[in-house]
Coordinates of C-alpha atoms in Angstrom, one line a residue:
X1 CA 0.0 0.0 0.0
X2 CA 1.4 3.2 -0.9
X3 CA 1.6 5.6 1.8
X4 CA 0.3 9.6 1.3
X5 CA 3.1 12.2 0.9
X6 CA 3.7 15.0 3.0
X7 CA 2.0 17.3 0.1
X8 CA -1.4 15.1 -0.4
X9 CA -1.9 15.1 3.9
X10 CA -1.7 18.6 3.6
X11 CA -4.2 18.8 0.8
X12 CA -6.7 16.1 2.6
X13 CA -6.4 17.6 5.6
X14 CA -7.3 21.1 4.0
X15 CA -10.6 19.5 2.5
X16 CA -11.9 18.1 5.7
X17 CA -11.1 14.6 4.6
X18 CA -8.8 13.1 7.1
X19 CA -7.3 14.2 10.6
X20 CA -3.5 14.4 11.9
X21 CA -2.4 13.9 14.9
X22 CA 1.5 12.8 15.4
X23 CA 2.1 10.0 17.5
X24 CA 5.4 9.0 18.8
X25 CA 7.3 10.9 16.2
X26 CA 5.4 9.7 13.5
X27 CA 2.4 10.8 11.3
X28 CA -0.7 9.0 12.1
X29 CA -4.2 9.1 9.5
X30 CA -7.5 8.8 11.0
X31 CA -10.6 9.7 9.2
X32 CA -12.6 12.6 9.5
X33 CA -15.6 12.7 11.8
X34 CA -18.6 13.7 10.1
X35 CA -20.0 16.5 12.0
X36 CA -23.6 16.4 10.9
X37 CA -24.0 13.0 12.6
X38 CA -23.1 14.1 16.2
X39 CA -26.4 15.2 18.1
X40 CA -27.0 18.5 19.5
X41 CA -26.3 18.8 23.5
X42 CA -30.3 20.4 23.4
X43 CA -31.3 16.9 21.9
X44 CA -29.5 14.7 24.2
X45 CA -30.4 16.3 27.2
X46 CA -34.1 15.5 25.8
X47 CA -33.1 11.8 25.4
X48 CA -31.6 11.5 28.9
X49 CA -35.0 13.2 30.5
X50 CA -36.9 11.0 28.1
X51 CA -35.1 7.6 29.3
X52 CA -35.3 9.2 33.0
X53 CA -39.0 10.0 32.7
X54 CA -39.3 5.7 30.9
X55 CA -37.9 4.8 34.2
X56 CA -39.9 6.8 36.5
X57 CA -43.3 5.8 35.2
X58 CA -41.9 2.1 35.2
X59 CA -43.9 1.3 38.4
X60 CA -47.1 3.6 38.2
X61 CA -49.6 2.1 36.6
X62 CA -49.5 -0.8 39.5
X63 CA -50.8 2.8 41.3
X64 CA -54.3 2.1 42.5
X65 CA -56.1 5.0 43.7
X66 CA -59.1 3.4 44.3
X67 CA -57.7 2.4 48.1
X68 CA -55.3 5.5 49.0
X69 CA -57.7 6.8 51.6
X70 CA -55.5 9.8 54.2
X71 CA -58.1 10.4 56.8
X72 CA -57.0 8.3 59.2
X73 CA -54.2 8.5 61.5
X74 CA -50.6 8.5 59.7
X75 CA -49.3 5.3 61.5
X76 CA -46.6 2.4 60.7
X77 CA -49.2 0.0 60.5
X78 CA -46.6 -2.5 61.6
X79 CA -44.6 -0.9 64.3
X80 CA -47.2 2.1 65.1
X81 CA -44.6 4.8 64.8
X82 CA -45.9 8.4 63.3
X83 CA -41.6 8.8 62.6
X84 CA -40.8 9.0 58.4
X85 CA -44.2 6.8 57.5
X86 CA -44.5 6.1 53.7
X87 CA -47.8 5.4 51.9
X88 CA -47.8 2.5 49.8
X89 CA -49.9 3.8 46.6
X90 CA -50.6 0.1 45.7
X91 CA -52.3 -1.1 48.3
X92 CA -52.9 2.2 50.5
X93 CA -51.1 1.0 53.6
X94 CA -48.4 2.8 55.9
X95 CA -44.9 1.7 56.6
X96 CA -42.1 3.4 58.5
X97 CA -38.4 3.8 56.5
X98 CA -37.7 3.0 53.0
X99 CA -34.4 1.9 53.9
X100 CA -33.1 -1.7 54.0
X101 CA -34.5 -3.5 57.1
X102 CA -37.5 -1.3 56.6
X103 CA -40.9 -2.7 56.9
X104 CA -41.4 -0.3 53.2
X105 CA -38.5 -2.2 52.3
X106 CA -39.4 -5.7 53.1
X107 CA -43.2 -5.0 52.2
X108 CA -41.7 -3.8 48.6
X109 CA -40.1 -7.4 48.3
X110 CA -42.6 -9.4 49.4
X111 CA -45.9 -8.0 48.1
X112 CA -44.5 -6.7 45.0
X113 CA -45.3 -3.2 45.4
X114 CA -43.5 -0.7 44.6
X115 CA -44.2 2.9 44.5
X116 CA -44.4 4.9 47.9
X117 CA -44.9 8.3 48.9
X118 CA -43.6 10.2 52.2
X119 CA -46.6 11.5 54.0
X120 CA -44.7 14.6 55.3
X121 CA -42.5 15.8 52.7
X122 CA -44.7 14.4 49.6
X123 CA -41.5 13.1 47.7
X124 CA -42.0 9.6 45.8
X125 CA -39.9 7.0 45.9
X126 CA -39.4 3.8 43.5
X127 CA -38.7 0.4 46.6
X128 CA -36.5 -1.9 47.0
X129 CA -34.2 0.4 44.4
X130 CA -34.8 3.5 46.5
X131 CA -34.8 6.3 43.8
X132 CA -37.0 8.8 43.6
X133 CA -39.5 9.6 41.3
X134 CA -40.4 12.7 39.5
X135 CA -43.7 12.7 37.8
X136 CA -46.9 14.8 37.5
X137 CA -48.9 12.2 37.4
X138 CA -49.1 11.8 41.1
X139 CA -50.0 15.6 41.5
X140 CA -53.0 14.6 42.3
X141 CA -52.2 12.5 45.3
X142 CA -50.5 14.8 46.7
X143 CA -52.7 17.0 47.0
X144 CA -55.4 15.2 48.5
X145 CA -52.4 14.3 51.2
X146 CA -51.8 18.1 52.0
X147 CA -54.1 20.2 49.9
X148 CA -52.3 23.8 49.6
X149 CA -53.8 27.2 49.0
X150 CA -53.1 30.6 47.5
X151 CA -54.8 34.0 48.4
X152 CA -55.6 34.1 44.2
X153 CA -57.4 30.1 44.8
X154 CA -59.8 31.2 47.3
X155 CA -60.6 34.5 46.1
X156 CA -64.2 33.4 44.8
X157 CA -64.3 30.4 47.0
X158 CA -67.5 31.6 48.1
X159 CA -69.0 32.3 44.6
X160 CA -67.8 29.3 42.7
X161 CA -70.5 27.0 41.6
X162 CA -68.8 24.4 40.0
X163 CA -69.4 20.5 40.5
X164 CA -66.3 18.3 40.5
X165 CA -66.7 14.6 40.6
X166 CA -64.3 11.8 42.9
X167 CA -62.9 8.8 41.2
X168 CA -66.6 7.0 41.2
X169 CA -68.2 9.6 39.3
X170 CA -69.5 10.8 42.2
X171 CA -70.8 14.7 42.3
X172 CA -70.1 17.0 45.1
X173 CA -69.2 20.7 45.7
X174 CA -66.1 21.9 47.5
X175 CA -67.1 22.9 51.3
X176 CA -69.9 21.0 50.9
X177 CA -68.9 17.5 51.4
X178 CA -70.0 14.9 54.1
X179 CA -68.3 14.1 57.4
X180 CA -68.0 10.8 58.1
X181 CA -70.0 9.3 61.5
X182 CA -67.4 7.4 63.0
X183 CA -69.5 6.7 66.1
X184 CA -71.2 9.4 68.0
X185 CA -69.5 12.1 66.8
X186 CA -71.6 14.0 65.2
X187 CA -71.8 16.8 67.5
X188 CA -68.7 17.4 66.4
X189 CA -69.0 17.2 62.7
X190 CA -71.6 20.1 63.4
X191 CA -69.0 22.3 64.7
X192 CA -66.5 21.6 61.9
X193 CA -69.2 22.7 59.1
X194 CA -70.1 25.4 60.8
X195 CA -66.3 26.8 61.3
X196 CA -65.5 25.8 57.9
X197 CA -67.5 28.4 56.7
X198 CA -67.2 31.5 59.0
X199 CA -64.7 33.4 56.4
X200 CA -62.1 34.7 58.7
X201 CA -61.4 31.6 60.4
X202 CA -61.5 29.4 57.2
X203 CA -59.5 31.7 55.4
X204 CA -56.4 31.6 57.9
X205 CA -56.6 27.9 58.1
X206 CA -56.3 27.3 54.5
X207 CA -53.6 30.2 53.9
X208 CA -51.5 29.2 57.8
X209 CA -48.0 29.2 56.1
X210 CA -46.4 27.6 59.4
X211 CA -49.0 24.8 60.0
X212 CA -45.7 22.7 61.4
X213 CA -45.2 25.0 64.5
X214 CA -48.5 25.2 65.7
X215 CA -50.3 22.4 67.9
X216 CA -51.3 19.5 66.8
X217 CA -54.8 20.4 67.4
X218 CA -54.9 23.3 64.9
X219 CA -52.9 21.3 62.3
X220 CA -56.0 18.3 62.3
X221 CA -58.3 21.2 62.2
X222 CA -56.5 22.8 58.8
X223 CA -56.3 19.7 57.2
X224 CA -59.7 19.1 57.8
X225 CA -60.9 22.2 56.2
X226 CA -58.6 22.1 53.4
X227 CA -59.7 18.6 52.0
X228 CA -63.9 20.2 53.0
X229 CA -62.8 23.0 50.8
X230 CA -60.6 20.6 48.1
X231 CA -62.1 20.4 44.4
X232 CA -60.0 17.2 43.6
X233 CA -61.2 14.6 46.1
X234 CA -60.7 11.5 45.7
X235 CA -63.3 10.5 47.9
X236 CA -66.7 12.7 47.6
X237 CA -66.9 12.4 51.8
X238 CA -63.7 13.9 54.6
X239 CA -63.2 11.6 57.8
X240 CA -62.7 13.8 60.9
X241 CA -60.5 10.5 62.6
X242 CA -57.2 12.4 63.2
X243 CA -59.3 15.3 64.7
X244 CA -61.9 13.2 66.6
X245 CA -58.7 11.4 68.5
X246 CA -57.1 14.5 69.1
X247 CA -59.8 16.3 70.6
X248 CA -60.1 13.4 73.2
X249 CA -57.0 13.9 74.3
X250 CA -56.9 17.4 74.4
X251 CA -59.9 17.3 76.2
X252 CA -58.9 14.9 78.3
X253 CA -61.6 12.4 77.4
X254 CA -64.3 15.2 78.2
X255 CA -65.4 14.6 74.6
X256 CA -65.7 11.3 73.8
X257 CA -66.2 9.3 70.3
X258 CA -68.9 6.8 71.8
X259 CA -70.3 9.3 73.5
X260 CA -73.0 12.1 72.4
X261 CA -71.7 15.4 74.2
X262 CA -73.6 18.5 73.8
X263 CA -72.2 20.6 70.9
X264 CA -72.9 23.9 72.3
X265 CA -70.3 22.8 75.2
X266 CA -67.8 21.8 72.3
X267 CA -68.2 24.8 70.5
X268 CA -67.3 26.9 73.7
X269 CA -64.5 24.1 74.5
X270 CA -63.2 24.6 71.0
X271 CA -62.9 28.2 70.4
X272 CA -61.1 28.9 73.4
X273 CA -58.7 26.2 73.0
X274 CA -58.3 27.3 69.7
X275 CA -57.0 30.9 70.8
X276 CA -54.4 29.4 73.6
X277 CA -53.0 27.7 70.8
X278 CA -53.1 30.3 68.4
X279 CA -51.0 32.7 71.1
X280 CA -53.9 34.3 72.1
X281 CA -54.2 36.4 75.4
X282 CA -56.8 38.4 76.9
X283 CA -56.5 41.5 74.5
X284 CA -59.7 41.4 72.1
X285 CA -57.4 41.5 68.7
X286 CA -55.0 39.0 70.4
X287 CA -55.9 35.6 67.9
X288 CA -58.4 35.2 64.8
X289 CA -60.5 33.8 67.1
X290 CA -61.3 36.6 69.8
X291 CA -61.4 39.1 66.4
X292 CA -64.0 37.1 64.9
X293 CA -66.3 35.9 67.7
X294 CA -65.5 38.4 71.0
X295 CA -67.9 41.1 71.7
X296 CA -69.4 42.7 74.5
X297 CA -73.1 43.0 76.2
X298 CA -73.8 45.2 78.7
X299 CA -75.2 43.8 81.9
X300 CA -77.0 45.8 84.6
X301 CA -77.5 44.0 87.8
X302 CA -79.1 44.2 91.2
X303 CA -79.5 42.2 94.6
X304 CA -83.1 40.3 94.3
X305 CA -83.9 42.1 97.6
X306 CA -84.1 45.6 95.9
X307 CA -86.1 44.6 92.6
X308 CA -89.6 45.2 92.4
X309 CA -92.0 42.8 94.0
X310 CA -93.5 40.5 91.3
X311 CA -97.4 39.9 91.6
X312 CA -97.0 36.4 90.2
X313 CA -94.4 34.0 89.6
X314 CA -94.9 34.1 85.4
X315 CA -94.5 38.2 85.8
X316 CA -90.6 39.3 85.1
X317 CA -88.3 40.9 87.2
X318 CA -88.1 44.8 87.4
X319 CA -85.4 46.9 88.2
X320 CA -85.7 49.7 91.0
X321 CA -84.1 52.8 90.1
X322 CA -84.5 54.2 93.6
X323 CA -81.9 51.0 95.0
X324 CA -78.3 50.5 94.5
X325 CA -77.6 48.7 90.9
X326 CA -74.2 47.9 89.1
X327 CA -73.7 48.5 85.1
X328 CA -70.7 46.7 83.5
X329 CA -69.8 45.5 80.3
X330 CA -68.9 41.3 79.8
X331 CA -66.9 40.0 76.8
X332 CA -68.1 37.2 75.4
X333 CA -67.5 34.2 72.6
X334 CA -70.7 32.9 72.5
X335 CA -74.2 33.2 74.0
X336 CA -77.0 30.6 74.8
X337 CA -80.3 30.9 73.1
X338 CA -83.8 29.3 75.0
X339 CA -85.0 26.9 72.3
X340 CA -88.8 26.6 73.6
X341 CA -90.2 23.5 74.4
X342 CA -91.5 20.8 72.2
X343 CA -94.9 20.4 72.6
X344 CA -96.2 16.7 73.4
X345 CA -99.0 17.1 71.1
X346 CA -99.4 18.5 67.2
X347 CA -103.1 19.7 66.0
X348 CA -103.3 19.4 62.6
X349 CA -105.8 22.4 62.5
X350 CA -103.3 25.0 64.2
X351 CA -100.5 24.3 62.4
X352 CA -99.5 26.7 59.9
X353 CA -97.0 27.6 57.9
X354 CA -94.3 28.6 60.8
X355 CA -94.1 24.5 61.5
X356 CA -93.3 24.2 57.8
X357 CA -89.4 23.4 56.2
X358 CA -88.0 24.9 53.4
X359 CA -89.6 22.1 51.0
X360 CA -93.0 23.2 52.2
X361 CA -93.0 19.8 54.1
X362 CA -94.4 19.4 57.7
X363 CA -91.9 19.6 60.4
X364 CA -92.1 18.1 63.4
X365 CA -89.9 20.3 65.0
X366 CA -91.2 23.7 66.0
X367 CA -89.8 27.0 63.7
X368 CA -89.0 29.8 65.9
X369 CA -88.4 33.3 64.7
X370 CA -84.4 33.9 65.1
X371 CA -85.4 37.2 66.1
X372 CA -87.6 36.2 68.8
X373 CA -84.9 34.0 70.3
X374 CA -82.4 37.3 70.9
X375 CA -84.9 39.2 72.1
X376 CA -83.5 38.1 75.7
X377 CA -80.1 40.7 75.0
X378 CA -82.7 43.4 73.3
X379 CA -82.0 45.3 77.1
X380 CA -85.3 44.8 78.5
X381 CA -85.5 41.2 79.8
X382 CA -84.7 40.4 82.8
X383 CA -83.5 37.1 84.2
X384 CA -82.6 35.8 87.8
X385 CA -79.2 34.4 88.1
X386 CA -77.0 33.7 91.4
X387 CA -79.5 36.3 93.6
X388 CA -79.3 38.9 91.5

């Protein structure tokens, strides 16, 4: 084989043709590379997230959202630790660790499930290989974990009409959802649908930026209202469970699960909590609470023994000027209303339309007049309470 001069390198090498380099003294030839064939850098950075994204999504369609229910308590549900608990998004179980000699781990192995999610951070993981997985298919499940808020997303919360529908087909509107009865708790449930919509107080429990530092008591009462208020359930009812259990022990089994309590009680139990908790003192502005609920009725009392004398029992109780009284102002959170008696029998020819519902069905439960029930702060009623 003849071998290229000197001249004809120099001319190939001026074309394009051929490459030089010199190698121990000597002139080596190698070919070319053709330029056009080498792939952009934009295009294989598209390849590599392409053949990531193939890997990712290896495991998800084994996800079955059908089971993933987060209303109960965030528990190992083999060692009962609430430390680093993962949900397993095949079968809707919780295990502690994703590390080896984890129950995730082990769980992973032996049921052949393999795509978990971190109940506190939200970040998804691929088990036994312990990667983690970046896709926007699980959005979804995320938020129904920890469902987050913007001022700009609840803006016309109160004005939005819309219907969404759960994973059955199921219709429901957000903040109008059912509250699961896991006993005798409904007293309860009560309380939470009447908070969830009192604006201040829903407001700042959807928007509480710091929901880790405050109590655990206030965190299972913003969850709550952020999945009663959540337009992408996956479940068209809410479970109060974490809540329930932490009211008893706040309460110190005052209010029970088996046990119907009165609600008005809870309510007043509640709210107060609510403002220790929430760094509230006993200035008025001192927590959302006391600025949404506290006012003030003026009370004018005196000793029984200087009121009028009464003629009969059914008459009320006068003041006398001419004797010492006292005027002073009380704060209050709430104040009791005198439902009045049911009576034992109905005549059919009296009632009218007062005993009627909205549905112009008969009720069997008296309608009173709101305005006729807070006639007893109007300043003219008088009441006898511890002798005065």
């Amino acid at each position: 084989m003849r071998k290229r001069t000197n001249a004809e390198d120099a001319v190939a090498a001026s074309t394009g043709q051929i490459k030089t380099r010199k190698i121990d003294g000597e002139r080596d030839v190698a070919p070319a590379s053709d330029t056009s064939d080498e792939l952009p850098s934009s295009q294989a950075a598209d390849d590599a997230a392409d053949a990531d994204a193939r890997v990712d999504s290896m495991y998800l369609d084994t996800v079955d959202r059908s089971v993933l229910d987060f209303d109960f308590e965030q528990v190992c549900s083999i060692s009962l630790s609430k430390n680093n608990v993962y949900a397993c998004l095949v079968c809707g179980r919780y295990y502690q660790g994703r590390g080896k000699h984890t129950h995730a781990y082990f769980h992973s192995i032996n049921d052949d499930h393999h795509v978990f999610i971190n109940l506190s951070t939200l970040r998804a993981y691929i088990l036994p290989e312990n990667y983690e997985i970046h896709d926007r298919s699980l959005n979804d499940i995320k938020a129904a974990i920890s469902p987050d808020y913007t001022v700009l997303s609840i803006k016309h919360i109160d004005t939005r009409c819309e219907y969404s529908r759960d994973l059955a087909g199921k219709r429901y509107r957000a903040g109008f959802v059912g509250l699961n009865r896991i006993k005798s708790n409904d007293y309860m449930n009560v309380v939470i649908q009447a908070l969830a919509h009192i604006q201040p107080i829903r407001d700042t429990l959807l928007l509480m930026s710091d929901l880790d530092n405050q109590t655990a008591l206030v965190q299972r009462l913003a969850l709550l209202v952020r999945r009663v208020w959540h337009p992408k359930l996956l479940k068209a009812h809410v479970s109060p469970h974490e809540f329930v259990q932490e009211v008893v022990n706040r309460s110190k089994h005052r209010f029970r699960l088996d046990t119907q309590c009165d609600a008005f009680e809870f309510l007043t139990w509640l709210l107060n909590t609510l403002h220790l908790d929430l760094g509230g003192t006993r200035k008025r502005a001192s927590s959302i609470i006391y600025q949404t609920f506290q006012g003030e009725i003026g009370v004018v009392s005196q000793k029984l023994e200087h009121a009028r004398m009464r003629s009969d029992e059914d008459d009320l109780i006068l003041l006398d000027t001419q004797n010492p009284f006292s005027e002073k102002k009380q704060p209050f959170l709430t104040l009791s209303l005198e439902l009045p008696p049911k009576p034992l029998f109905n005549d059919d020819e009296e009632e009218g339309e007062d005993n009627m519902d909205n549905a112009g069905r008969k009720s069997s439960i008296p309608q009173v007049p709101f305005g006729s029930l807070i006639q007893r702060y109007n300043g003219s009623v008088s009441v006898e309470c511890q002798g005065e």
